[in-house]
CSV table of C-alpha atoms in Angstrom, one decimal:
chain,number,residue,atom,x,y,z
F,1,MET,CA,35.4,-23.6,10.1
F,2,LYS,CA,35.5,-19.9,11.0
F,3,MET,CA,35.8,-17.3,8.1
F,4,GLY,CA,39.1,-15.9,9.4
F,5,THR,CA,40.6,-19.4,9.6
F,6,ALA,CA,39.4,-20.1,6.0
F,7,PHE,CA,41.1,-17.0,4.6
F,8,ARG,CA,44.3,-17.7,6.5
F,9,SER,CA,44.4,-21.2,5.0
F,10,LEU,CA,44.6,-19.7,1.4
F,11,PRO,CA,47.9,-19.5,-0.4
F,12,ARG,CA,49.6,-16.2,0.3
F,13,PRO,CA,48.8,-14.5,-3.1
F,14,LEU,CA,45.2,-15.5,-2.9
F,15,PHE,CA,45.0,-14.4,0.7
F,16,ALA,CA,46.3,-11.0,-0.2
F,17,PHE,CA,43.8,-10.8,-3.2
F,18,ALA,CA,40.9,-11.7,-0.9
F,19,ILE,CA,41.9,-8.9,1.5
F,20,TRP,CA,42.1,-6.4,-1.3
F,21,ILE,CA,38.6,-7.4,-2.6
F,22,GLY,CA,37.2,-7.0,0.9
F,23,MET,CA,38.6,-3.5,1.3
F,24,ALA,CA,37.4,-2.4,-2.1
F,25,VAL,CA,33.8,-3.6,-1.3
F,26,ALA,CA,33.9,-1.8,2.1
F,27,VAL,CA,35.1,1.5,0.5
F,28,GLY,CA,32.6,1.3,-2.2
F,29,SER,CA,29.8,0.8,0.3
F,30,ALA,CA,30.9,3.7,2.4
F,31,THR,CA,31.1,6.1,-0.6
F,32,ALA,CA,27.9,5.0,-2.4
F,33,SER,CA,25.4,7.8,-3.0
F,34,PRO,CA,22.7,7.8,-0.3
F,35,THR,CA,19.2,6.9,-1.5
F,36,THR,CA,16.8,9.7,-1.7
F,37,ALA,CA,14.0,9.5,0.8
F,38,SER,CA,10.6,9.1,-0.8
F,39,PRO,CA,8.1,11.9,-0.2
F,40,ALA,CA,5.8,11.6,2.8
F,41,THR,CA,2.6,9.9,1.9
F,42,SER,CA,-0.5,9.1,3.9
F,43,SER,CA,-1.3,5.7,5.3
F,44,PHE,CA,-5.1,6.1,5.0
F,45,SER,CA,-7.4,3.3,4.1
F,46,PRO,CA,-8.6,3.4,0.5
F,47,ALA,CA,-12.1,4.5,1.7
F,48,LEU,CA,-10.7,7.4,3.8
F,49,GLN,CA,-8.3,8.5,1.0
F,50,ALA,CA,-11.3,8.6,-1.3
F,51,LYS,CA,-13.2,10.8,1.1
F,52,VAL,CA,-10.3,13.1,1.5
F,53,THR,CA,-9.7,13.4,-2.2
F,54,GLN,CA,-13.4,14.1,-2.9
F,55,ALA,CA,-13.5,16.7,-0.1
F,56,GLN,CA,-10.4,18.5,-1.4
F,57,LYS,CA,-12.0,18.7,-4.9
F,58,LEU,CA,-15.2,20.2,-3.4
F,59,LEU,CA,-13.2,22.6,-1.2
F,60,ALA,CA,-11.4,23.9,-4.3
F,61,GLU,CA,-14.7,24.4,-6.1
F,62,TRP,CA,-16.3,26.2,-3.2
F,63,ALA,CA,-13.2,28.5,-2.8
F,64,SER,CA,-14.0,30.0,-6.2
F,65,ASN,CA,-17.7,30.6,-5.4
F,66,PRO,CA,-18.6,34.3,-5.7
F,67,ILE,CA,-20.2,34.5,-2.2
F,68,VAL,CA,-16.9,33.2,-0.7
F,69,VAL,CA,-14.7,35.5,-2.7
F,70,ALA,CA,-16.9,38.5,-1.9
F,71,ALA,CA,-16.8,37.7,1.8
F,72,VAL,CA,-13.0,37.4,1.9
F,73,LYS,CA,-12.6,40.6,0.0
F,74,GLU,CA,-14.9,42.4,2.4
F,75,ALA,CA,-13.1,41.1,5.4
F,76,ASN,CA,-9.7,42.0,4.1
F,77,ALA,CA,-10.9,45.5,3.2
F,78,LYS,CA,-12.0,46.0,6.8
F,79,GLY,CA,-8.8,44.7,8.2
F,80,GLY,CA,-10.7,41.7,9.4
F,81,MET,CA,-14.3,40.7,9.9
F,82,PHE,CA,-13.9,41.2,13.6
F,83,PRO,CA,-11.2,44.0,14.1
F,84,GLY,CA,-9.3,43.8,17.4
F,85,MET,CA,-10.2,40.1,18.0
F,86,SER,CA,-7.5,37.8,19.2
F,87,ASN,CA,-7.4,34.1,20.2
F,88,ALA,CA,-7.4,35.0,23.9
F,89,LYS,CA,-10.5,37.3,23.5
F,90,TRP,CA,-12.2,34.7,21.3
F,91,ASN,CA,-11.8,32.0,23.8
F,92,ASP,CA,-13.5,34.1,26.4
F,93,LEU,CA,-16.6,34.4,24.3
F,94,GLU,CA,-19.6,32.2,24.9
F,95,ASP,CA,-21.3,30.5,21.9
F,96,ALA,CA,-24.3,32.8,22.3
F,97,HIS,CA,-22.2,36.0,22.2
F,98,PRO,CA,-23.2,38.3,19.3
F,99,THR,CA,-19.7,38.2,17.7
F,100,VAL,CA,-19.7,34.4,17.7
F,101,GLN,CA,-23.3,34.3,16.4
F,102,LEU,CA,-22.4,36.7,13.5
F,103,SER,CA,-19.7,34.2,12.4
F,104,LEU,CA,-22.3,31.5,12.3
F,105,THR,CA,-25.3,33.4,10.8
F,106,SER,CA,-23.9,35.6,8.0
F,107,PRO,CA,-24.9,34.7,4.5
F,108,VAL,CA,-21.6,33.1,3.8
F,109,ALA,CA,-21.7,31.1,7.1
F,110,LYS,CA,-25.1,29.7,6.1
F,111,GLN,CA,-23.7,28.7,2.7
F,112,LEU,CA,-20.8,27.0,4.5
F,113,GLN,CA,-23.2,25.1,6.7
F,114,LYS,CA,-25.1,23.8,3.6
F,115,TRP,CA,-21.8,22.6,2.1
F,116,GLU,CA,-20.6,21.0,5.3
F,117,LYS,CA,-23.8,19.0,5.6
F,118,SER,CA,-23.9,17.9,1.9
F,119,ALA,CA,-20.3,16.8,2.0
F,120,GLN,CA,-20.5,15.2,5.5
F,121,LEU,CA,-17.5,17.3,6.8
F,122,ASP,CA,-16.9,17.8,10.5
F,123,LYS,CA,-16.2,21.5,10.2
F,124,LEU,CA,-15.8,24.2,7.6
F,125,PHE,CA,-14.3,27.6,8.1
F,126,LEU,CA,-13.5,30.6,5.9
F,127,ARG,CA,-10.5,32.7,6.8
F,128,ASP,CA,-8.9,35.9,5.5
F,129,GLN,CA,-5.5,36.8,4.3
F,130,LYS,CA,-4.1,36.8,7.9
F,131,ALA,CA,-5.8,33.5,8.8
F,132,ASN,CA,-8.5,35.3,10.9
F,133,LEU,CA,-11.9,33.8,11.0
F,134,ILE,CA,-14.6,35.2,8.7
F,135,ALA,CA,-17.3,32.6,9.1
F,136,GLY,CA,-17.8,29.0,10.0
F,137,THR,CA,-20.1,26.1,10.8
F,138,SER,CA,-19.3,26.1,14.6
F,139,LYS,CA,-17.3,28.2,17.1
F,140,THR,CA,-13.8,27.5,16.1
F,141,LEU,CA,-11.2,26.9,18.8
F,142,LEU,CA,-8.7,29.3,17.2
F,143,PHE,CA,-9.9,32.7,15.9
F,144,ASN,CA,-6.5,33.0,14.1
F,145,ASN,CA,-4.8,29.8,13.0
F,146,SER,CA,-1.8,31.3,11.2
F,147,SER,CA,0.5,29.0,13.1
F,148,ARG,CA,-1.1,25.8,11.6
F,149,ALA,CA,0.1,24.0,8.5
F,150,VAL,CA,-3.2,24.4,6.7
F,151,SER,CA,-2.7,28.2,6.8
F,152,ALA,CA,0.9,28.1,5.7
F,153,HIS,CA,0.1,26.0,2.7
F,154,ALA,CA,-3.2,27.6,1.7
F,155,LEU,CA,-2.0,31.1,1.9
F,156,GLN,CA,0.9,30.1,-0.4
F,157,GLY,CA,-1.7,29.1,-3.0
F,158,GLN,CA,-1.5,25.3,-2.3
F,159,GLU,CA,-4.4,22.9,-1.9
F,160,TRP,CA,-3.4,20.8,1.1
F,161,SER,CA,-4.3,17.8,3.2
F,162,ASP,CA,-2.6,16.4,6.2
F,163,THR,CA,-1.0,13.0,6.0
F,164,ASP,CA,-1.9,12.1,9.5
F,165,ILE,CA,-5.1,11.5,11.4
F,166,LYS,CA,-5.4,13.6,14.5
F,167,ALA,CA,-8.0,14.7,17.0
F,168,ASP,CA,-9.5,17.9,15.6
F,169,PRO,CA,-8.9,20.8,18.0
F,170,THR,CA,-12.4,22.1,17.6
F,171,THR,CA,-14.5,18.9,17.3
F,172,GLN,CA,-12.2,16.4,19.0
F,173,VAL,CA,-13.1,14.0,16.3
F,174,ARG,CA,-10.2,12.0,14.7
F,175,SER,CA,-9.9,13.7,11.4
F,176,VAL,CA,-7.8,14.8,8.4
F,177,GLN,CA,-7.4,18.5,8.0
F,178,ILE,CA,-7.7,20.0,4.5
F,179,GLY,CA,-7.4,23.5,3.0
F,180,ALA,CA,-7.9,25.4,-0.3
F,181,PRO,CA,-6.9,28.9,-1.2
F,182,VAL,CA,-9.4,31.6,-2.1
F,183,ARG,CA,-8.3,33.7,-5.1
F,184,ASP,CA,-9.3,37.0,-6.6
F,185,GLY,CA,-7.9,37.5,-10.1
F,186,GLY,CA,-5.2,34.9,-9.4
F,187,LYS,CA,-4.1,36.5,-6.1
F,188,VAL,CA,-4.6,34.5,-2.9
F,189,ILE,CA,-6.8,36.5,-0.5
F,190,GLY,CA,-7.8,33.8,2.0
F,191,PHE,CA,-8.7,30.2,2.3
F,192,LEU,CA,-11.2,27.5,3.3
F,193,HIS,CA,-10.4,25.1,6.0
F,194,ALA,CA,-12.2,21.8,6.7
F,195,SER,CA,-11.8,18.5,8.4
F,196,VAL,CA,-12.7,15.0,7.1
F,197,SER,CA,-13.7,12.5,9.8
F,198,ALA,CA,-11.7,9.3,10.0
F,199,GLU,CA,-14.3,7.6,12.2
């Protein structure tokens, strides 16, 4: 028997009551408070999440290292470690160019390379208050990455990690991007940026 036929077979008072109940339920459903969306979370495997968490901890420790803080302060005081450099100009430089080599061979760059190797990261860069490159472990694709999420979060004083796995722009390895602010007396002056391989 169809539902409509079943309702119509009820005595008139019960039929009216059933209709009223149905309308009340419908109105209640329509006016119920919407559920709050849960915050975005990663869908990483436990092993990858452990790697990311450990790398974030190390990045935060390195960001307070005196050699890192000093390098960022020097770059900011100069208006950038490489004044006049832009993404377009940077992309035109070969890896052997003196400017690129300086970003790879400075004292802080050598320290970054040691850290990258010990933590098995895919890349590690130090950037100033404008997200310009100071030093790194390889030639970065972007001299300035202020348009990227890692910059926006780190320069606001937030330790950050992406919730997605993506091909890294510099290494092309499927990775998770992470960042940590560099502070001087509590003030954010730059940040460290790294990637953790998901492969």
